[in-house]
Short mmCIF file of C-alpha atoms and ligand atoms in Angstrom, two decimals:
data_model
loop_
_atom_site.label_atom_id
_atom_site.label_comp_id
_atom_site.label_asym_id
_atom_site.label_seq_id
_atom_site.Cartn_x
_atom_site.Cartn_y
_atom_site.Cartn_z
CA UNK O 1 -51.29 210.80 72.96
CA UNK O 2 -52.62 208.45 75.57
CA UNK O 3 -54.57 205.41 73.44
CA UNK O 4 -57.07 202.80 75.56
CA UNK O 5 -56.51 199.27 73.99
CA UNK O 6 -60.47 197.75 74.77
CA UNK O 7 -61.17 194.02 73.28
CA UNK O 8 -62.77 190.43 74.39
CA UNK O 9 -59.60 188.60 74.41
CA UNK O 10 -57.38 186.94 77.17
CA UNK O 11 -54.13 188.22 78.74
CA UNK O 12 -52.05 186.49 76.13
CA UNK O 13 -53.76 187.80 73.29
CA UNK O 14 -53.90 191.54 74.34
CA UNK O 15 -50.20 191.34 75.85
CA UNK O 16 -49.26 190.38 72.47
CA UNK O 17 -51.73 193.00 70.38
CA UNK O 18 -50.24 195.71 73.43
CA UNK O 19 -46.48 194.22 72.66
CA UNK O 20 -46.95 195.15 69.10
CA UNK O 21 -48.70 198.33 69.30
CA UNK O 22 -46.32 199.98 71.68
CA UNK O 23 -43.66 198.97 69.08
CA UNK O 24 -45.88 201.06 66.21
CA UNK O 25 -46.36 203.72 68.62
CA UNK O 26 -43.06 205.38 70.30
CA UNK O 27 -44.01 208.41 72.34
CA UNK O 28 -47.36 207.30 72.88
CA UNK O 29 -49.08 205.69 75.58
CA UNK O 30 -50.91 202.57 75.96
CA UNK O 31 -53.19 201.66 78.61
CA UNK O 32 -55.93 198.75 79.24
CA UNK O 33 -58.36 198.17 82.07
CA UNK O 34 -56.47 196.37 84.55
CA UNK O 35 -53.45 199.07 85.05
CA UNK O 36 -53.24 202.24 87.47
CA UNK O 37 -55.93 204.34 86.39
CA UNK O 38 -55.14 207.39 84.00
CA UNK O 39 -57.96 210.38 83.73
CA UNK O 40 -60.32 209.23 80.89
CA UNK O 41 -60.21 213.04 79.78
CA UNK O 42 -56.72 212.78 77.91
CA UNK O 43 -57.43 209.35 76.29
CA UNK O 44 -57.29 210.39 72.47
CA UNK O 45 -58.40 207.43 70.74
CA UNK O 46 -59.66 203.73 71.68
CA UNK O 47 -57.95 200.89 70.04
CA UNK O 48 -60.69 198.30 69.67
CA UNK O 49 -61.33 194.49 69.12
CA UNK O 50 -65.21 193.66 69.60
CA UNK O 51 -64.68 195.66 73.28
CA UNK O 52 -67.12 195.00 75.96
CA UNK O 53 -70.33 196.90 75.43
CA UNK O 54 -70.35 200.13 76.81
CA UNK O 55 -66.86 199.88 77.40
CA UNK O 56 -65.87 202.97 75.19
CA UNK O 57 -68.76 205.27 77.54
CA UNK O 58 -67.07 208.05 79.67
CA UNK O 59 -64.13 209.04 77.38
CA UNK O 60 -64.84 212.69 76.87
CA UNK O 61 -61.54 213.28 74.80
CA UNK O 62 -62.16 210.25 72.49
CA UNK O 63 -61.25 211.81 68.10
CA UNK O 64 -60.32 207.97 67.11
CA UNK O 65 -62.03 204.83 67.59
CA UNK O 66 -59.84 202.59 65.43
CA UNK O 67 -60.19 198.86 65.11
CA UNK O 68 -58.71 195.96 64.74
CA UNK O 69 -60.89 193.92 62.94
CA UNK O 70 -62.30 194.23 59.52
CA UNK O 71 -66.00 193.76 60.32
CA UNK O 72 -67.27 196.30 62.58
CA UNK O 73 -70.77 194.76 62.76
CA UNK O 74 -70.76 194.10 66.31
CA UNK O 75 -69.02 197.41 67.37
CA UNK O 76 -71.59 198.99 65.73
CA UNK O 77 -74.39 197.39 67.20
CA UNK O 78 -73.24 198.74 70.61
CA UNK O 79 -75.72 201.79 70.90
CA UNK O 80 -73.34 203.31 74.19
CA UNK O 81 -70.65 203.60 71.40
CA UNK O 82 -70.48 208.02 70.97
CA UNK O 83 -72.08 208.67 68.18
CA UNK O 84 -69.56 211.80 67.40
CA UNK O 85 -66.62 209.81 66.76
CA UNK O 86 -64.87 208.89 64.13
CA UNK O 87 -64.81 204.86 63.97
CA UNK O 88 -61.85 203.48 61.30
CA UNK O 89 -61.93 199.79 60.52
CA UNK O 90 -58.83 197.17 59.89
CA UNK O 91 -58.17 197.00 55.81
CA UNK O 92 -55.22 194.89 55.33
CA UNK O 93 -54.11 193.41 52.12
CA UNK O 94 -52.34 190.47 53.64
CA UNK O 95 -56.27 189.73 55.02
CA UNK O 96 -57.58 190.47 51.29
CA UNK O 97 -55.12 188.20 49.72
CA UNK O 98 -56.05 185.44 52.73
CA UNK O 99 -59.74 185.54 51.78
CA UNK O 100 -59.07 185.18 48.07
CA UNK O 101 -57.17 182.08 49.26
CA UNK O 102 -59.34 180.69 51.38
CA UNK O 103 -62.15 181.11 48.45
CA UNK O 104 -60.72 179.95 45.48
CA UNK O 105 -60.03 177.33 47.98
CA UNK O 106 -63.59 176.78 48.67
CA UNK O 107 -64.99 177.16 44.65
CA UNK O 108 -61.94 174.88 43.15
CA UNK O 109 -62.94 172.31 45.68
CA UNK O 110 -66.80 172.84 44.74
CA UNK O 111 -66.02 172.75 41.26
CA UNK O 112 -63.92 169.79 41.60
CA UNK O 113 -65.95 167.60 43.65
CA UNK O 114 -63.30 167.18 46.20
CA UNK O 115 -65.84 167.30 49.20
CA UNK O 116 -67.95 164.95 47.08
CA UNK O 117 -64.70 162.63 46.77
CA UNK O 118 -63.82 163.25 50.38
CA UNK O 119 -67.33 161.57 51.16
CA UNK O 120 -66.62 158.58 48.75
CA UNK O 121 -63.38 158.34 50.46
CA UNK O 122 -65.05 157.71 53.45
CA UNK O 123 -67.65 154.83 51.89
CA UNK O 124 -64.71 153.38 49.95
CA UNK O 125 -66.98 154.32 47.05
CA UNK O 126 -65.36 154.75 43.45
CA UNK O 127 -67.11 157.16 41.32
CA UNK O 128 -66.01 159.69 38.99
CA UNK O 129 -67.85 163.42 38.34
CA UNK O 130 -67.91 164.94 35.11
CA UNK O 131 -64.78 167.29 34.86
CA UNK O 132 -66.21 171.11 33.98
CA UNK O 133 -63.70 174.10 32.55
CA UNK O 134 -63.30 176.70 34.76
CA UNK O 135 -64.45 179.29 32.37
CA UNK O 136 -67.76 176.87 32.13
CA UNK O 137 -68.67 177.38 36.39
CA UNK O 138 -70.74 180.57 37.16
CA UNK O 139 -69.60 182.25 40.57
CA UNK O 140 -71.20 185.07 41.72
CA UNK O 141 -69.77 187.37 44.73
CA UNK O 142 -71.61 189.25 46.72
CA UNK O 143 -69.79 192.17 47.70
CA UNK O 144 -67.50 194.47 45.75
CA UNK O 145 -65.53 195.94 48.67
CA UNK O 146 -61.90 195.02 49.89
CA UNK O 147 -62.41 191.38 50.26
CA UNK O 148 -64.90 190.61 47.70
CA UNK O 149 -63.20 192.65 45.23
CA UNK O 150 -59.85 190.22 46.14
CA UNK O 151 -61.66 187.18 45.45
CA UNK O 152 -63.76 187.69 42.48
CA UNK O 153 -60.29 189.28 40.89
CA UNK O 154 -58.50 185.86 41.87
CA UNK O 155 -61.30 183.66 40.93
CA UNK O 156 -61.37 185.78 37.63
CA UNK O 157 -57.50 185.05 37.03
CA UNK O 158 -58.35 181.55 37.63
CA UNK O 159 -60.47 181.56 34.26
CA UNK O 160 -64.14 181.06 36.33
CA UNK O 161 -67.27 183.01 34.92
CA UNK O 162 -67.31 185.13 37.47
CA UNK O 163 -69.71 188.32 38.13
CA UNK O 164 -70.98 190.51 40.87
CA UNK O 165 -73.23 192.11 43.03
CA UNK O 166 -72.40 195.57 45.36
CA UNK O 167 -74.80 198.30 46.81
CA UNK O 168 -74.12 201.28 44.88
CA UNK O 169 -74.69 201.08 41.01
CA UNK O 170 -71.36 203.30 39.90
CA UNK O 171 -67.80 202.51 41.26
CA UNK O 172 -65.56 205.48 43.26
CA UNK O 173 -63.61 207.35 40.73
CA UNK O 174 -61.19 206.60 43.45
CA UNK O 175 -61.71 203.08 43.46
CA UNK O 176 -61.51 202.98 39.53
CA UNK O 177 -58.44 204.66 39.69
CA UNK O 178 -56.73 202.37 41.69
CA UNK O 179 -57.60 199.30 40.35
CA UNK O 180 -59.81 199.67 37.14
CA UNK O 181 -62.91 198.84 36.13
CA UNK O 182 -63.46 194.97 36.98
CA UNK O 183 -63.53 193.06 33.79
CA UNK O 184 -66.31 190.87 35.36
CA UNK O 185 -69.98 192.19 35.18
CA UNK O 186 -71.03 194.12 38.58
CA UNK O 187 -74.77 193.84 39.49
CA UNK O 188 -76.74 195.97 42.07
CA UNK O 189 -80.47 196.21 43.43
CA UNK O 190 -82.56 193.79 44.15
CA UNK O 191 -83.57 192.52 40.91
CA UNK O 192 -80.45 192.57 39.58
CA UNK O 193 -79.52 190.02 42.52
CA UNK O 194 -82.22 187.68 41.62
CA UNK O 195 -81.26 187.68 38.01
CA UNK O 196 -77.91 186.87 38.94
CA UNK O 197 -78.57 184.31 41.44
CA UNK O 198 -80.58 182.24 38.89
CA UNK O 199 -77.24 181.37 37.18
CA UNK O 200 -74.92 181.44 40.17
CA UNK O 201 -73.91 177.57 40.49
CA UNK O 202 -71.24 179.30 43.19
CA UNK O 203 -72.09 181.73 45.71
CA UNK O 204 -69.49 183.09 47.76
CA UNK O 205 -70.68 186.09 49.95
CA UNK O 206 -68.27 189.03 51.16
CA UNK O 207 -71.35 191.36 51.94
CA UNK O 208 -70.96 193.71 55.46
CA UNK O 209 -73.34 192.39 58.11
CA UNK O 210 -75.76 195.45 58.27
CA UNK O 211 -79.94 195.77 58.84
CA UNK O 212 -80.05 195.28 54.50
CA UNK O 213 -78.14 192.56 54.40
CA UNK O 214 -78.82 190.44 57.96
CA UNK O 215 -80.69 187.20 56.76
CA UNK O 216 -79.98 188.04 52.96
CA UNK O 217 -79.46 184.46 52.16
CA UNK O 218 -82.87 182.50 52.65
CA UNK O 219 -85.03 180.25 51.31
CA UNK O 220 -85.90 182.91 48.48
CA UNK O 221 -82.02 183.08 47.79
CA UNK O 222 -81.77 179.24 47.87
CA UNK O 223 -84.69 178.66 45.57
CA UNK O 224 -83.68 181.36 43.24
CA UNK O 225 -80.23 179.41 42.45
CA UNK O 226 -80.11 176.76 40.02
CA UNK O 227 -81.01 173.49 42.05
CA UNK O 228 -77.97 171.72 43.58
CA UNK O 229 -75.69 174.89 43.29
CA UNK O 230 -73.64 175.52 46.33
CA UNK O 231 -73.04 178.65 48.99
CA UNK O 232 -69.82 179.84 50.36
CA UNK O 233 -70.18 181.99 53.45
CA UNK O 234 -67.14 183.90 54.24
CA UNK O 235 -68.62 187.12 55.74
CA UNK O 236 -70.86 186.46 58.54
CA UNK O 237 -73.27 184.04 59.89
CA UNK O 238 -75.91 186.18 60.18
CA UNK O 239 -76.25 186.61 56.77
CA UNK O 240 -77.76 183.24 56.58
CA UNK O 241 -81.11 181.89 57.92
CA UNK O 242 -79.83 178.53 59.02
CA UNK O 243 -83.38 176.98 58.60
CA UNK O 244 -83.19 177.77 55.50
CA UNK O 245 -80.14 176.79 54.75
CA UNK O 246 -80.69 172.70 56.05
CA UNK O 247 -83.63 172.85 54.34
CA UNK O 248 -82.80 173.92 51.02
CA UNK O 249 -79.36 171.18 51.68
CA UNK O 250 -81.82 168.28 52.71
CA UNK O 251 -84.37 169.00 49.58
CA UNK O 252 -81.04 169.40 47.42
CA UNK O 253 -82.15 172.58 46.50
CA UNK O 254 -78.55 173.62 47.70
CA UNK O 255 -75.90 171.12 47.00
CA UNK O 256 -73.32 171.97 48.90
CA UNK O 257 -72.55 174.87 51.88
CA UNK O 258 -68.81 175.57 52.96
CA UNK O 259 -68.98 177.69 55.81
CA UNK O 260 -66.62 180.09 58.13
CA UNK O 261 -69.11 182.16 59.84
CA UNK O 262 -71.58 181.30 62.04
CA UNK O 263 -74.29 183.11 63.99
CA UNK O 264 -73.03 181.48 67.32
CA UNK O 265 -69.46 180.92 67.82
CA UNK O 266 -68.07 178.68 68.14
CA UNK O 267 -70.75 176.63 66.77
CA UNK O 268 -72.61 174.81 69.62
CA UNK O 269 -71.41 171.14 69.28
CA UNK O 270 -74.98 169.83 68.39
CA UNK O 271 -75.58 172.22 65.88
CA UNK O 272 -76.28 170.09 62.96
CA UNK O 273 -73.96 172.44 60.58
CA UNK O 274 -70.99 169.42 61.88
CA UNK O 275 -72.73 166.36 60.99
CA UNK O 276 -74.15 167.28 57.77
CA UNK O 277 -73.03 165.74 54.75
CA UNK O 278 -73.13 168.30 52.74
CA UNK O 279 -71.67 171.05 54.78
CA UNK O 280 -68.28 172.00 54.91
CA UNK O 281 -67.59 173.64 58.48
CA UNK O 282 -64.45 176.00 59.20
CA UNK O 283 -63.59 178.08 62.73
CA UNK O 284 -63.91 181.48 61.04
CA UNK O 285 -60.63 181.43 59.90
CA UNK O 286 -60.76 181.81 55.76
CA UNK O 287 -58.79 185.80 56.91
CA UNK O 288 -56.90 185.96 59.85
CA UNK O 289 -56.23 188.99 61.30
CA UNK O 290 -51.81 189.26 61.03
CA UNK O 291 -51.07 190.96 64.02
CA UNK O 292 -48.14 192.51 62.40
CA UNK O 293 -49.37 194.06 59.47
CA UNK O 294 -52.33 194.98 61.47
CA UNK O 295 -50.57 197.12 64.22
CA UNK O 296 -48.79 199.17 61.79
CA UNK O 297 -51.73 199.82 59.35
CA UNK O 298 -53.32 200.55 63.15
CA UNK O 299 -50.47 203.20 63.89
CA UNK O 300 -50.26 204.42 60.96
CA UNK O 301 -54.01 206.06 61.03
CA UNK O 302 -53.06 207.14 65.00
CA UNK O 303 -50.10 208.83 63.88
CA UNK O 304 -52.42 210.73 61.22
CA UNK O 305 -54.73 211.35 64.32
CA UNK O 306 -51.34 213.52 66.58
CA UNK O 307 -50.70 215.10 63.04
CA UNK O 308 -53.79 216.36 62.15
CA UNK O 309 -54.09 214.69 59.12
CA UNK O 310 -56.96 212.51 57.08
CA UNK O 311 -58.15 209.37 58.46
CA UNK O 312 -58.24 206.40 56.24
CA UNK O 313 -60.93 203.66 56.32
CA UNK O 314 -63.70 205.17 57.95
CA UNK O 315 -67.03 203.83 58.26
CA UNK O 316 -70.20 205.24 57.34
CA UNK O 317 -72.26 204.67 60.64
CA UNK O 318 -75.54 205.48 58.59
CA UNK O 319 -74.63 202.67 55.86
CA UNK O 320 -73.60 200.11 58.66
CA UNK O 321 -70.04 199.30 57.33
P1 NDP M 1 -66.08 196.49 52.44
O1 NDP M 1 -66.78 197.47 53.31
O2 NDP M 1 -64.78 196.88 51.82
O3 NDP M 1 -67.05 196.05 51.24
C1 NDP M 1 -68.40 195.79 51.43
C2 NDP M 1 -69.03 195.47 50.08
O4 NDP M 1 -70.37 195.01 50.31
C3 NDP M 1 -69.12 196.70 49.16
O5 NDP M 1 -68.90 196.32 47.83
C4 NDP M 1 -70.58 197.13 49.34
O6 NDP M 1 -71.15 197.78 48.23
C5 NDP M 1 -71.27 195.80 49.53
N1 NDP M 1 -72.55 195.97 50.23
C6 NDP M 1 -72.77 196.51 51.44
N2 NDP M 1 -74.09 196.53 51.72
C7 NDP M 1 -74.70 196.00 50.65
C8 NDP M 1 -76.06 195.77 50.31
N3 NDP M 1 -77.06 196.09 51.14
N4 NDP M 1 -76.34 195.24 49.10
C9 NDP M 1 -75.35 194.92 48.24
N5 NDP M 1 -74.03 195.12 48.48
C10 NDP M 1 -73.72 195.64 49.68
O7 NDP M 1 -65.91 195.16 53.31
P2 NDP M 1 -64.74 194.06 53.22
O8 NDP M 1 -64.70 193.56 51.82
O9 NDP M 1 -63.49 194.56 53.82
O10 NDP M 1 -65.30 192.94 54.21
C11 NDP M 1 -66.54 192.30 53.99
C12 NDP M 1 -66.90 191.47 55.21
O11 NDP M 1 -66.09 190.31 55.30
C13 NDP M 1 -66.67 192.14 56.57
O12 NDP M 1 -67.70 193.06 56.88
C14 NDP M 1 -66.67 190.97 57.51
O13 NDP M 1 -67.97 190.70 57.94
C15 NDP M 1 -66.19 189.82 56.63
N6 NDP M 1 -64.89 189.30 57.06
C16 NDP M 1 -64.77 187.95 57.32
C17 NDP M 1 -63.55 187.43 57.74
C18 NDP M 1 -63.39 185.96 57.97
O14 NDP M 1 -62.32 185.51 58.39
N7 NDP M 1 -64.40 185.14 57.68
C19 NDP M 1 -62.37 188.28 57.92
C20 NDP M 1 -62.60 189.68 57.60
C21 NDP M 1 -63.82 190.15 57.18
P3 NDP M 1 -70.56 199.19 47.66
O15 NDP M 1 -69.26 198.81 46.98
O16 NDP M 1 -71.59 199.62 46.71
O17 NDP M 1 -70.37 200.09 48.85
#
C-alpha cells in the first residue's frame, strides 16, 4: 500500500515518526510532502498528527485515516477532511497508564497539600493541614473512556471515594467484558452531573473535546462544587472557560486548578494561568504519546486495512470522538 504521513511537526520529529513507521510497515510505502511526487490515486490511507487543514483533500483512494494522537478534536474540526472515510484514533495503554500517573499525581498532591506546602516553602511559612484518609476525599472523573477509565481505576486502588460521570447510561457488553463493571458509581446526564459535582472536592476531567462538552466547566460547574474544592484538567483546554475559572480561584470558590491543557498552546507568557497562586501549570504532558508503542498499534490497524480485516478504534464522526 502506499500510506501519506501528514502532521504539524518539524523534520526531526516526522523523520523519527517516518523512521519508526517504515520499521512497522515492510512492503509498504511511506511518503510525506516534501519527496518526488507519487499519484494521490494509489495513496491507501493517511497517517495523521493534527495535519494541516485541508491537507488530506484530493486523495481519491483514501479507506484509512489513522492517527497518531488520542484526541482527534482538532482533526475533526477540519470540515475538508472526506467525510466517507474511516478515521481510527491512537489508544495506547502505555498513554492510559501515563495519565493515571500523571493524575493520581495531581489528586495525592491536592489531597496532601503539597502545592499548599510548596507555597509555604516559598514564604518560609510553617503550617501544618489537617491530614484526610484517602477513602475520606471525593474525586469525581469525568469521562469513562480509555483514559478516564485508567485513572478513576488507579485512584480507586489508591483507596479515594471515587465515582463517575460518562455519556451513555449502560456500559458496552464489550467493555464489561473486558474489564468489569467499575466498582465505583458511574453517573450520566445532566442532572446526574450536578448531583455529583456538589460532592466532588476533586475534579479531574478525561471528557473528549466535542460541541457537548466545549466550555463544560464554568462558572455553573465551579459554583456547583463544594467551595474551595479543586479541578484537574487533563483533557483539553477548551473544556474550560478560563474566566471562569480565575474567577471562581480569586473568590475561592475553586481552591486549587492543576492544569495540562490549555486553549492556546503554549500558553501565551502573560496569561495569568503562570502567576497564579493557586494554579498548577504543566506543558500538556500528563500522556505522552510513546512513539514506539504508538507506531506498532499504528501498523497494526494498516496491516488490517491490506488484509481486509476490522478496524479497531474508530471514531464516531456524529458523536465527535
Ligand atoms: P474515549 O473516547 O475513550 O472516552 C471518552 C469518554 O468521555 C467516554 O466515557 C464518553 O462517554 C465520555 N463522554 C464523551 N462525551 C461526553 C458527554 N457529552 N458527556 C459525558 N461524557 C462524555 O477517550 P480517551 O479516554 O481515550 O481520551 C479522553 C481525552 O483525553 C482525549 O479526547 C484527549 O482530549 C485527552 N487526552 C489528553 C492527553 C494529555 O496529555 N493531556 C493525552 C491523550 C488524550 P461514553 O463512555 O458514554 O461513550
Amino acid at each position: 500500500m502506499n500510506l501519506v504521513l501528514l502532521g504539524s511537526w518539524d523534520d526531526d520529529e516526522r523523520d523519527a515518526w517516518a523512521a519508526a513507521l517504515q520499521a512497522e510497515l515492510p512492503g509498504h510505502r511511506l511518503w510525506w510532502p516534501g519527496q518526488a511526487p507519487l499519484d494521490p490515486a494509489t495513496v491507501a490511507a493517511a497517517i495523521v498528527a493534527n495535519p494541516p487543514p485541508g491537507s488530506l483533500q484530493g486523495w481519491p483512494g483514501l479507506r484509512l485515516i489513522q492517527s497518531l494522537w488520542a484526541g482527534v478534536d482538532r482533526l475533526l474540526g477540519d470540515a475538508t477532511v472526506p467525510a466517507d472515510v474511516p478515521v481510527a484514533r491512537m489508544v495506547d495503554p502505555a498513554m492510559n497508564r501515563a495519565m493515571a500517573e500523571t493524575a493520581l499525581w495531581a489528586v495525592l498532591s491536592l489531597h496532601r497539600h503539597t502545592f499548599r506546602y510548596a507555597r509555604q516553602q516559598h514564604l518560609h511559612r510553617w503550617h501544618v493541614w489537617p491530614q484526610r484518609r484517602a477513602d475520606e476525599v471525593a474525586v469525581l472523573v469525568l469521562g469513562q473512556g480509555q483514559m478516564g477509565h485508567a485513572v478513576a481505576q488507579r485512584l480507586h486502588e489508591q483507596g479515594y471515594r471515587v465515582s463517575a460521570w460518562r455519556r451513555t447510561p449502560s456500559v458496552p457488553a464489550a467493555t464489561r467484558a473486558a474489564v468489569g463493571p467499575a466498582p465505583w458509581p458511574v453517573h450520566s446526564g445532566p442532572v446526574a452531573l450536578r448531583v455529583a459535582l456538589a460532592r466532588a472536592e476533586l475534579l479531574v476531567n478525561l471528557l473528549p473535546l466535542t460541541p457537548e462538552t466545549r466550555g463544560l466547566l464554568d462558572a455553573r460547574c465551579f459554583c456547583a462544587m463544594p467551595r474551595g474544592a479543586a479541578v484537574v484538567n487533563l483533557a483539553r483546554g477548551a473544556h474550560v472557560v478560563d474566566a471562569d475559572l480565575l474567577a471562581a480561584l480569586d473568590s475561592g470558590a475553586i481552591g486549587h486548578a492543576v492544569l495540562d491543557v490549555f486553549s492556546t498552546e503554549p500558553l501565551p507568557p502573560e496569561h495569568r494561568y503562570w502567576s497564579h497562586p493557586q494554579v498548577t501549570v504543566l506543558p500538556h504532558a500528563a500522556a505522552q504519546t510513546d512513539l514506539r508503542s504508538a507506531a506498532r498499534l499504528a501498523a497494526r490497524n494498516l496491516h488490517a486495512l491490506a488484509a481486509g480485516q476490522p478496524l479497531q478504534h474508530l471514531v464516531d464522526r456524529q458523536r465527535g470522538y
